[in-house]
């Protein structure tokens, strides 16, 4: 095992540190966030910081890096209040990754990556047609994180489109049987394979495998 | 595809909803958080909400559910300011899951699950000996999330212990080659397999596979 102190970490080469520290928190979710500004211009961007905040109400967060440079996703969300979160699957990892390129205002990542936009139920923001889990989100709150000038963007799921073939009897959505990918660090995409599902844990009771 | 409105989601059976909504955000990290209170009593709890917040400084967050019931992890962290975050691997998924049982004040999950505590470099809080990625954390901030009365607990990595055999030349820590697991929903553990690693994305440039 290698040990690095805070000082060691701070003295690492910037790119090396960014790679390493982005990996140490574990496997990440990978989602495409779809937005549209008031002029009707769409944007699509890959995020690996989407996180479950609560089920009742159904709240989802993600981290927005400092807004000193133009961030179309954040700008569009605060302008329109509605956005979409779409699970990334194995066939579209390359296109999803390409959305992280810095396109200018006139370009839409949908066009540039050939990911197809889909409008459902009159929802304002575009979904990703090929995704098997699509969340229609309404902005709830933007929380500033002073420690590094990032923001936690919080939204409520106002509609959910999901491939119901993978919903089990108790509500578990078996991502482990779907082509939904995970992420490692900044740039690596992984498929998953089930190890085990366990029963609700109680003291002095042996876990069941479900 | 099945469509659920916000109203449909709110009318689901509570347990069903909790299962489903915990799955829709994607693959999760799985970590054990180790703490110790001022009486020297240790606690260990599995979390699937640990998230990367930044690399410079190295900041990591996790979500703490409402503190109306006793939460040993949160209490110990605010009391002592130091805690550990330890990656969960395939051989210890069952023990990790068992830490989610509600043990009383006198019981330590280290004893109850036979996960071995390890003290490194005089760091206050216990690490999990069998983990290949161990973060020694210092509390930086606690941010209240009014939307559902949860908290974002933010800490700085003050020491990092990592199996250096998996650090690549550019700093990428290849979790995809390690037995580090991911999580689905509330209770499912998955192993990962690399699909692809891509180069930094730029407009009008084809991604390289790394």
GROMACS .gro file of C-alpha atoms in nm:
model
  420
    1UNK     CA    1   0.000   0.000   0.000
    2UNK     CA    2   0.119   0.349  -0.088
    3UNK     CA    3   0.049   0.632   0.157
    4UNK     CA    4   0.006   0.994   0.050
    5UNK     CA    5  -0.039   1.279   0.295
    6UNK     CA    6  -0.249   1.585   0.210
    7UNK     CA    7   0.078   1.760   0.134
    8UNK     CA    8   0.186   1.479  -0.099
    9UNK     CA    9  -0.148   1.501  -0.278
   10UNK     CA   10  -0.124   1.878  -0.315
   11UNK     CA   11   0.227   1.846  -0.461
   12UNK     CA   12   0.129   1.596  -0.730
   13UNK     CA   13   0.126   1.706  -1.093
   14UNK     CA   14  -0.214   1.866  -1.153
   15UNK     CA   15  -0.339   1.622  -1.417
   16UNK     CA   16  -0.208   1.319  -1.226
   17UNK     CA   17  -0.383   1.440  -0.910
   18UNK     CA   18  -0.708   1.503  -1.095
   19UNK     CA   19  -0.703   1.150  -1.238
   20UNK     CA   20  -0.616   0.984  -0.907
   21UNK     CA   21  -0.853   1.177  -0.680
   22UNK     CA   22  -1.139   1.129  -0.926
   23UNK     CA   23  -1.096   0.753  -0.883
   24UNK     CA   24  -1.068   0.706  -0.507
   25UNK     CA   25  -1.435   0.757  -0.420
   26UNK     CA   26  -1.541   0.443  -0.610
   27UNK     CA   27  -1.766   0.353  -0.900
   28UNK     CA   28  -1.976   0.640  -1.035
   29UNK     CA   29  -2.308   0.681  -1.209
   30UNK     CA   30  -2.294   0.798  -1.571
   31UNK     CA   31  -2.579   1.010  -1.700
   32UNK     CA   32  -2.650   1.251  -1.981
   33UNK     CA   33  -2.820   1.574  -1.877
   34UNK     CA   34  -3.038   1.730  -2.146
   35UNK     CA   35  -3.136   2.097  -2.142
   36UNK     CA   36  -3.284   2.366  -2.367
   37UNK     CA   37  -3.252   2.742  -2.337
   38UNK     CA   38  -3.525   2.997  -2.409
   39UNK     CA   39  -3.411   3.034  -2.768
   40UNK     CA   40  -3.478   2.663  -2.816
   41UNK     CA   41  -3.110   2.569  -2.835
   42UNK     CA   42  -3.044   2.225  -2.684
   43UNK     CA   43  -2.748   2.100  -2.484
   44UNK     CA   44  -2.641   1.754  -2.372
   45UNK     CA   45  -2.361   1.682  -2.128
   46UNK     CA   46  -2.226   1.373  -1.952
   47UNK     CA   47  -2.212   1.385  -1.571
   48UNK     CA   48  -2.071   1.129  -1.329
   49UNK     CA   49  -2.191   1.304  -1.015
   50UNK     CA   50  -2.565   1.233  -1.027
   51UNK     CA   51  -2.673   1.113  -0.684
   52UNK     CA   52  -2.987   0.992  -0.507
   53UNK     CA   53  -3.099   1.237  -0.238
   54UNK     CA   54  -3.435   1.093  -0.137
   55UNK     CA   55  -3.735   0.893  -0.254
   56UNK     CA   56  -4.024   1.081  -0.094
   57UNK     CA   57  -4.019   1.330  -0.251
   58UNK     CA   58  -3.807   1.183  -0.532
   59UNK     CA   59  -3.500   1.411  -0.530
   60UNK     CA   60  -3.184   1.381  -0.733
   61UNK     CA   61  -2.870   1.595  -0.714
   62UNK     CA   62  -2.557   1.653  -0.918
   63UNK     CA   63  -2.244   1.859  -0.873
   64UNK     CA   64  -2.176   2.157  -1.096
   65UNK     CA   65  -1.816   2.273  -1.114
   66UNK     CA   66  -1.735   2.644  -1.065
   67UNK     CA   67  -1.935   2.861  -1.303
   68UNK     CA   68  -1.653   3.103  -1.388
   69UNK     CA   69  -1.644   2.956  -1.738
   70UNK     CA   70  -1.958   2.913  -1.947
   71UNK     CA   71  -2.155   2.609  -1.837
   72UNK     CA   72  -2.444   2.556  -2.073
   73UNK     CA   73  -2.611   2.289  -1.861
   74UNK     CA   74  -2.629   2.506  -1.551
   75UNK     CA   75  -2.728   2.818  -1.744
   76UNK     CA   76  -3.009   2.639  -1.922
   77UNK     CA   77  -3.138   2.475  -1.604
   78UNK     CA   78  -3.157   2.799  -1.412
   79UNK     CA   79  -3.319   2.969  -1.713
   80UNK     CA   80  -3.582   2.704  -1.785
   81UNK     CA   81  -3.614   2.509  -1.454
   82UNK     CA   82  -3.665   2.180  -1.643
   83UNK     CA   83  -3.404   1.927  -1.753
   84UNK     CA   84  -3.363   1.557  -1.817
   85UNK     CA   85  -3.131   1.292  -1.672
   86UNK     CA   86  -3.074   0.988  -1.894
   87UNK     CA   87  -2.883   0.669  -1.808
   88UNK     CA   88  -2.587   0.594  -2.035
   89UNK     CA   89  -2.572   0.244  -2.185
   90UNK     CA   90  -2.286   0.045  -2.331
   91UNK     CA   91  -2.358   0.120  -2.701
   92UNK     CA   92  -2.342   0.497  -2.647
   93UNK     CA   93  -2.041   0.541  -2.414
   94UNK     CA   94  -1.827   0.698  -2.688
   95UNK     CA   95  -2.098   0.947  -2.785
   96UNK     CA   96  -2.166   1.023  -2.420
   97UNK     CA   97  -1.796   1.092  -2.356
   98UNK     CA   98  -1.777   1.316  -2.663
   99UNK     CA   99  -2.042   1.547  -2.511
  100UNK     CA  100  -1.774   1.660  -2.263
  101UNK     CA  101  -1.596   1.849  -2.543
  102UNK     CA  102  -1.632   2.228  -2.524
  103UNK     CA  103  -1.866   2.304  -2.808
  104UNK     CA  104  -1.961   2.664  -2.871
  105UNK     CA  105  -2.302   2.824  -2.824
  106UNK     CA  106  -2.417   2.748  -3.177
  107UNK     CA  107  -2.352   2.374  -3.161
  108UNK     CA  108  -2.576   2.117  -2.995
  109UNK     CA  109  -2.418   1.799  -2.862
  110UNK     CA  110  -2.720   1.610  -2.995
  111UNK     CA  111  -2.618   1.702  -3.351
  112UNK     CA  112  -2.245   1.667  -3.290
  113UNK     CA  113  -2.270   1.318  -3.141
  114UNK     CA  114  -2.573   1.188  -3.334
  115UNK     CA  115  -2.751   1.107  -3.008
  116UNK     CA  116  -3.118   1.148  -3.088
  117UNK     CA  117  -3.328   1.393  -2.887
  118UNK     CA  118  -3.677   1.286  -2.793
  119UNK     CA  119  -3.963   1.498  -2.658
  120UNK     CA  120  -4.211   1.310  -2.440
  121UNK     CA  121  -4.548   1.421  -2.298
  122UNK     CA  122  -4.477   1.781  -2.392
  123UNK     CA  123  -4.189   1.797  -2.145
  124UNK     CA  124  -3.979   2.107  -2.210
  125UNK     CA  125  -3.630   1.956  -2.215
  126UNK     CA  126  -3.504   1.687  -2.453
  127UNK     CA  127  -3.458   1.325  -2.345
  128UNK     CA  128  -3.204   1.088  -2.499
  129UNK     CA  129  -3.407   0.851  -2.715
  130UNK     CA  130  -3.177   0.550  -2.672
  131UNK     CA  131  -3.171   0.561  -2.291
  132UNK     CA  132  -3.373   0.302  -2.095
  133UNK     CA  133  -3.405   0.529  -1.787
  134UNK     CA  134  -3.514   0.888  -1.846
  135UNK     CA  135  -3.590   1.130  -1.566
  136UNK     CA  136  -3.787   1.448  -1.631
  137UNK     CA  137  -3.659   1.691  -1.367
  138UNK     CA  138  -3.781   2.019  -1.218
  139UNK     CA  139  -3.523   2.237  -1.045
  140UNK     CA  140  -3.578   2.255  -0.667
  141UNK     CA  141  -3.270   2.422  -0.527
  142UNK     CA  142  -2.912   2.525  -0.600
  143UNK     CA  143  -2.684   2.492  -0.301
  144UNK     CA  144  -2.346   2.660  -0.302
  145UNK     CA  145  -2.055   2.461  -0.163
  146UNK     CA  146  -1.809   2.718  -0.029
  147UNK     CA  147  -1.526   2.466   0.025
  148UNK     CA  148  -1.446   2.465  -0.348
  149UNK     CA  149  -1.703   2.694  -0.508
  150UNK     CA  150  -1.904   2.410  -0.663
  151UNK     CA  151  -2.281   2.376  -0.650
  152UNK     CA  152  -2.521   2.096  -0.566
  153UNK     CA  153  -2.808   2.119  -0.814
  154UNK     CA  154  -3.121   1.957  -0.673
  155UNK     CA  155  -3.421   1.855  -0.877
  156UNK     CA  156  -3.743   1.664  -0.829
  157UNK     CA  157  -3.836   1.379  -1.062
  158UNK     CA  158  -4.161   1.498  -1.220
  159UNK     CA  159  -4.177   1.218  -1.470
  160UNK     CA  160  -4.000   0.887  -1.504
  161UNK     CA  161  -3.971   0.677  -1.819
  162UNK     CA  162  -3.824   0.336  -1.756
  163UNK     CA  163  -3.799   0.003  -1.932
  164UNK     CA  164  -4.045  -0.186  -1.713
  165UNK     CA  165  -3.907  -0.526  -1.815
  166UNK     CA  166  -3.636  -0.470  -1.553
  167UNK     CA  167  -3.858  -0.365  -1.261
  168UNK     CA  168  -3.882  -0.651  -1.013
  169UNK     CA  169  -4.187  -0.724  -0.796
  170UNK     CA  170  -4.064  -0.520  -0.502
  171UNK     CA  171  -3.968  -0.216  -0.710
  172UNK     CA  172  -3.598  -0.296  -0.753
  173UNK     CA  173  -3.490  -0.182  -1.100
  174UNK     CA  174  -3.228  -0.436  -1.202
  175UNK     CA  175  -2.960  -0.211  -1.352
  176UNK     CA  176  -2.731  -0.513  -1.312
  177UNK     CA  177  -2.928  -0.683  -1.592
  178UNK     CA  178  -2.948  -0.372  -1.809
  179UNK     CA  179  -2.675  -0.230  -2.033
  180UNK     CA  180  -2.647   0.070  -1.796
  181UNK     CA  181  -2.281   0.156  -1.741
  182UNK     CA  182  -2.080   0.286  -1.448
  183UNK     CA  183  -1.781   0.517  -1.452
  184UNK     CA  184  -1.430   0.513  -1.307
  185UNK     CA  185  -1.243   0.840  -1.270
  186UNK     CA  186  -1.278   1.087  -1.555
  187UNK     CA  187  -1.285   0.875  -1.865
  188UNK     CA  188  -1.342   0.504  -1.804
  189UNK     CA  189  -1.670   0.323  -1.859
  190UNK     CA  190  -1.755  -0.014  -1.705
  191UNK     CA  191  -2.027  -0.273  -1.740
  192UNK     CA  192  -2.156  -0.444  -1.427
  193UNK     CA  193  -2.231  -0.798  -1.319
  194UNK     CA  194  -2.436  -0.890  -1.015
  195UNK     CA  195  -2.250  -1.030  -0.716
  196UNK     CA  196  -2.539  -1.055  -0.474
  197UNK     CA  197  -2.855  -0.891  -0.349
  198UNK     CA  198  -2.907  -0.909   0.027
  199UNK     CA  199  -3.211  -0.881   0.253
  200UNK     CA  200  -3.268  -0.585   0.489
  201UNK     CA  201  -3.004  -0.610   0.762
  202UNK     CA  202  -3.100  -0.656   1.127
  203UNK     CA  203  -2.878  -0.718   1.429
  204UNK     CA  204  -2.829  -1.085   1.518
  205UNK     CA  205  -2.995  -1.207   1.201
  206UNK     CA  206  -2.817  -1.371   0.910
  207UNK     CA  207  -2.860  -1.196   0.575
  208UNK     CA  208  -3.057  -1.377   0.307
  209UNK     CA  209  -2.950  -1.371  -0.055
  210UNK     CA  210  -3.239  -1.241  -0.266
  211UNK     CA  211  -4.129   0.197  -2.164
  212UNK     CA  212  -4.339   0.266  -1.858
  213UNK     CA  213  -4.415   0.629  -1.769
  214UNK     CA  214  -4.479   0.747  -1.414
  215UNK     CA  215  -4.577   1.102  -1.328
  216UNK     CA  216  -4.475   1.264  -1.000
  217UNK     CA  217  -4.822   1.184  -0.874
  218UNK     CA  218  -4.786   0.818  -0.975
  219UNK     CA  219  -4.451   0.802  -0.793
  220UNK     CA  220  -4.597   0.961  -0.479
  221UNK     CA  221  -4.883   0.709  -0.480
  222UNK     CA  222  -4.659   0.403  -0.500
  223UNK     CA  223  -4.631   0.174  -0.199
  224UNK     CA  224  -4.358   0.325   0.022
  225UNK     CA  225  -4.115   0.033   0.007
  226UNK     CA  226  -4.167  -0.017  -0.366
  227UNK     CA  227  -4.103   0.353  -0.427
  228UNK     CA  228  -3.790   0.351  -0.211
  229UNK     CA  229  -3.650   0.055  -0.404
  230UNK     CA  230  -3.733   0.202  -0.746
  231UNK     CA  231  -3.620   0.559  -0.687
  232UNK     CA  232  -3.296   0.438  -0.529
  233UNK     CA  233  -3.216   0.263  -0.859
  234UNK     CA  234  -3.293   0.526  -1.122
  235UNK     CA  235  -2.986   0.744  -1.069
  236UNK     CA  236  -2.746   0.470  -1.183
  237UNK     CA  237  -2.456   0.272  -1.044
  238UNK     CA  238  -2.337   0.385  -0.701
  239UNK     CA  239  -2.014   0.382  -0.506
  240UNK     CA  240  -2.004   0.153  -0.204
  241UNK     CA  241  -1.790   0.259   0.090
  242UNK     CA  242  -1.757   0.187   0.460
  243UNK     CA  243  -1.726   0.494   0.681
  244UNK     CA  244  -1.531   0.436   1.001
  245UNK     CA  245  -1.568   0.662   1.305
  246UNK     CA  246  -1.482   0.674   1.676
  247UNK     CA  247  -1.646   0.880   1.947
  248UNK     CA  248  -1.468   1.048   2.239
  249UNK     CA  249  -1.523   0.745   2.461
  250UNK     CA  250  -1.327   0.539   2.210
  251UNK     CA  251  -1.632   0.351   2.082
  252UNK     CA  252  -1.602   0.271   1.711
  253UNK     CA  253  -1.868   0.262   1.442
  254UNK     CA  254  -1.867   0.137   1.084
  255UNK     CA  255  -2.145   0.196   0.833
  256UNK     CA  256  -2.193   0.130   0.464
  257UNK     CA  257  -2.279   0.430   0.243
  258UNK     CA  258  -2.364   0.439  -0.126
  259UNK     CA  259  -2.368   0.818  -0.153
  260UNK     CA  260  -1.996   0.898  -0.136
  261UNK     CA  261  -1.916   1.145  -0.413
  262UNK     CA  262  -1.616   1.326  -0.558
  263UNK     CA  263  -1.642   1.703  -0.506
  264UNK     CA  264  -1.300   1.821  -0.617
  265UNK     CA  265  -0.936   1.729  -0.654
  266UNK     CA  266  -0.760   2.050  -0.550
  267UNK     CA  267  -0.822   2.054  -0.262
  268UNK     CA  268  -0.919   1.684  -0.248
  269UNK     CA  269  -1.280   1.700  -0.125
  270UNK     CA  270  -1.527   1.417  -0.084
  271UNK     CA  271  -1.892   1.435   0.018
  272UNK     CA  272  -2.164   1.198   0.129
  273UNK     CA  273  -2.533   1.233   0.209
  274UNK     CA  274  -2.658   1.189   0.563
  275UNK     CA  275  -3.027   1.113   0.603
  276UNK     CA  276  -3.236   1.315   0.850
  277UNK     CA  277  -3.083   1.307   1.196
  278UNK     CA  278  -3.410   1.272   1.386
  279UNK     CA  279  -3.307   0.917   1.478
  280UNK     CA  280  -2.967   0.837   1.623
  281UNK     CA  281  -2.702   0.835   1.353
  282UNK     CA  282  -2.375   0.717   1.501
  283UNK     CA  283  -2.168   0.804   1.195
  284UNK     CA  284  -2.279   1.167   1.185
  285UNK     CA  285  -2.258   1.209   1.563
  286UNK     CA  286  -1.907   1.071   1.578
  287UNK     CA  287  -1.787   1.281   1.284
  288UNK     CA  288  -1.914   1.606   1.427
  289UNK     CA  289  -1.771   1.512   1.767
  290UNK     CA  290  -1.426   1.408   1.649
  291UNK     CA  291  -1.388   1.577   1.304
  292UNK     CA  292  -1.195   1.278   1.169
  293UNK     CA  293  -1.331   0.972   0.989
  294UNK     CA  294  -1.232   0.718   0.729
  295UNK     CA  295  -1.381   0.615   0.393
  296UNK     CA  296  -1.290   0.264   0.277
  297UNK     CA  297  -1.372   0.100  -0.059
  298UNK     CA  298  -1.580  -0.217  -0.035
  299UNK     CA  299  -1.449  -0.520  -0.225
  300UNK     CA  300  -1.618  -0.835  -0.346
  301UNK     CA  301  -1.514  -1.063  -0.055
  302UNK     CA  302  -1.667  -0.831   0.205
  303UNK     CA  303  -2.000  -0.727   0.050
  304UNK     CA  304  -2.201  -0.934   0.298
  305UNK     CA  305  -2.022  -0.789   0.599
  306UNK     CA  306  -2.049  -0.440   0.455
  307UNK     CA  307  -2.424  -0.481   0.405
  308UNK     CA  308  -2.464  -0.613   0.759
  309UNK     CA  309  -2.325  -0.284   0.898
  310UNK     CA  310  -2.655  -0.123   0.793
  311UNK     CA  311  -2.835  -0.305   1.077
  312UNK     CA  312  -2.935  -0.081   1.369
  313UNK     CA  313  -2.693  -0.187   1.637
  314UNK     CA  314  -2.717  -0.018   1.974
  315UNK     CA  315  -2.465   0.217   2.132
  316UNK     CA  316  -2.269  -0.060   2.300
  317UNK     CA  317  -2.206  -0.262   1.987
  318UNK     CA  318  -1.941  -0.189   1.725
  319UNK     CA  319  -2.002  -0.303   1.369
  320UNK     CA  320  -1.634  -0.402   1.354
  321UNK     CA  321  -1.700  -0.670   1.619
  322UNK     CA  322  -2.042  -0.766   1.490
  323UNK     CA  323  -1.927  -0.820   1.130
  324UNK     CA  324  -1.568  -0.934   1.197
  325UNK     CA  325  -1.434  -0.662   0.972
  326UNK     CA  326  -1.095  -0.578   1.116
  327UNK     CA  327  -1.019  -0.223   1.228
  328UNK     CA  328  -0.677  -0.085   1.149
  329UNK     CA  329  -0.509   0.228   1.286
  330UNK     CA  330  -0.255   0.386   1.054
  331UNK     CA  331  -0.006   0.670   1.117
  332UNK     CA  332  -0.176   0.757   1.445
  333UNK     CA  333  -0.493   0.863   1.257
  334UNK     CA  334  -0.780   0.900   1.503
  335UNK     CA  335  -1.051   0.700   1.325
  336UNK     CA  336  -1.033   0.330   1.232
  337UNK     CA  337  -0.971   0.213   0.876
  338UNK     CA  338  -1.098  -0.117   0.736
  339UNK     CA  339  -0.792  -0.340   0.714
  340UNK     CA  340  -0.909  -0.539   0.411
  341UNK     CA  341  -0.986  -0.236   0.193
  342UNK     CA  342  -0.744  -0.147  -0.092
  343UNK     CA  343  -0.847   0.223  -0.091
  344UNK     CA  344  -0.859   0.399   0.247
  345UNK     CA  345  -0.919   0.771   0.285
  346UNK     CA  346  -0.836   0.950   0.608
  347UNK     CA  347  -1.082   1.239   0.619
  348UNK     CA  348  -1.107   1.567   0.812
  349UNK     CA  349  -1.450   1.728   0.834
  350UNK     CA  350  -1.472   2.053   0.635
  351UNK     CA  351  -1.838   2.146   0.628
  352UNK     CA  352  -2.190   2.021   0.689
  353UNK     CA  353  -2.442   2.161   0.444
  354UNK     CA  354  -2.811   2.130   0.520
  355UNK     CA  355  -3.037   2.038   0.228
  356UNK     CA  356  -3.376   2.193   0.307
  357UNK     CA  357  -3.560   2.009   0.026
  358UNK     CA  358  -3.566   1.687   0.231
  359UNK     CA  359  -3.380   1.766   0.553
  360UNK     CA  360  -3.071   1.567   0.457
  361UNK     CA  361  -2.713   1.688   0.489
  362UNK     CA  362  -2.412   1.692   0.262
  363UNK     CA  363  -2.111   1.606   0.477
  364UNK     CA  364  -1.791   1.739   0.322
  365UNK     CA  365  -1.443   1.628   0.417
  366UNK     CA  366  -1.089   1.678   0.294
  367UNK     CA  367  -0.865   1.378   0.224
  368UNK     CA  368  -0.578   1.426   0.469
  369UNK     CA  369  -0.425   1.090   0.402
  370UNK     CA  370  -0.469   0.834   0.129
  371UNK     CA  371  -0.370   0.467   0.145
  372UNK     CA  372  -0.400   0.290  -0.185
  373UNK     CA  373  -0.279  -0.029  -0.349
  374UNK     CA  374  -0.027   0.131  -0.582
  375UNK     CA  375  -0.019  -0.173  -0.814
  376UNK     CA  376  -0.335  -0.030  -0.973
  377UNK     CA  377  -0.218   0.330  -1.025
  378UNK     CA  378  -0.142   0.387  -1.393
  379UNK     CA  379   0.125   0.622  -1.525
  380UNK     CA  380  -0.109   0.918  -1.560
  381UNK     CA  381  -0.263   0.878  -1.214
  382UNK     CA  382  -0.571   0.676  -1.315
  383UNK     CA  383  -0.648   0.425  -1.040
  384UNK     CA  384  -0.786   0.125  -1.226
  385UNK     CA  385  -1.083   0.032  -1.008
  386UNK     CA  386  -1.200  -0.170  -1.309
  387UNK     CA  387  -0.910  -0.410  -1.242
  388UNK     CA  388  -0.960  -0.415  -0.865
  389UNK     CA  389  -1.221  -0.611  -0.669
  390UNK     CA  390  -1.389  -0.280  -0.578
  391UNK     CA  391  -1.767  -0.317  -0.609
  392UNK     CA  392  -2.047  -0.087  -0.715
  393UNK     CA  393  -2.402  -0.073  -0.585
  394UNK     CA  394  -2.750  -0.080  -0.735
  395UNK     CA  395  -3.040   0.053  -0.533
  396UNK     CA  396  -3.042  -0.030  -0.165
  397UNK     CA  397  -2.908  -0.381  -0.146
  398UNK     CA  398  -2.741  -0.506  -0.465
  399UNK     CA  399  -2.367  -0.531  -0.517
  400UNK     CA  400  -2.199  -0.555  -0.856
  401UNK     CA  401  -1.854  -0.623  -0.993
  402UNK     CA  402  -1.732  -0.422  -1.288
  403UNK     CA  403  -1.561  -0.494  -1.617
  404UNK     CA  404  -1.395  -0.231  -1.833
  405UNK     CA  405  -1.573  -0.132  -2.153
  406UNK     CA  406  -1.339   0.144  -2.267
  407UNK     CA  407  -1.126   0.434  -2.156
  408UNK     CA  408  -1.138   0.738  -2.382
  409UNK     CA  409  -0.906   1.033  -2.441
  410UNK     CA  410  -0.996   1.390  -2.338
  411UNK     CA  411  -1.280   1.502  -2.565
  412UNK     CA  412  -1.240   1.798  -2.802
  413UNK     CA  413  -1.477   1.930  -3.069
  414UNK     CA  414  -1.412   1.792  -3.418
  415UNK     CA  415  -1.161   1.537  -3.297
  416UNK     CA  416  -1.220   1.162  -3.284
  417UNK     CA  417  -1.179   1.006  -2.940
  418UNK     CA  418  -0.889   0.769  -2.889
  419UNK     CA  419  -0.926   0.451  -2.688
  420UNK     CA  420  -0.666   0.449  -2.411
   0.00000   0.00000   0.00000
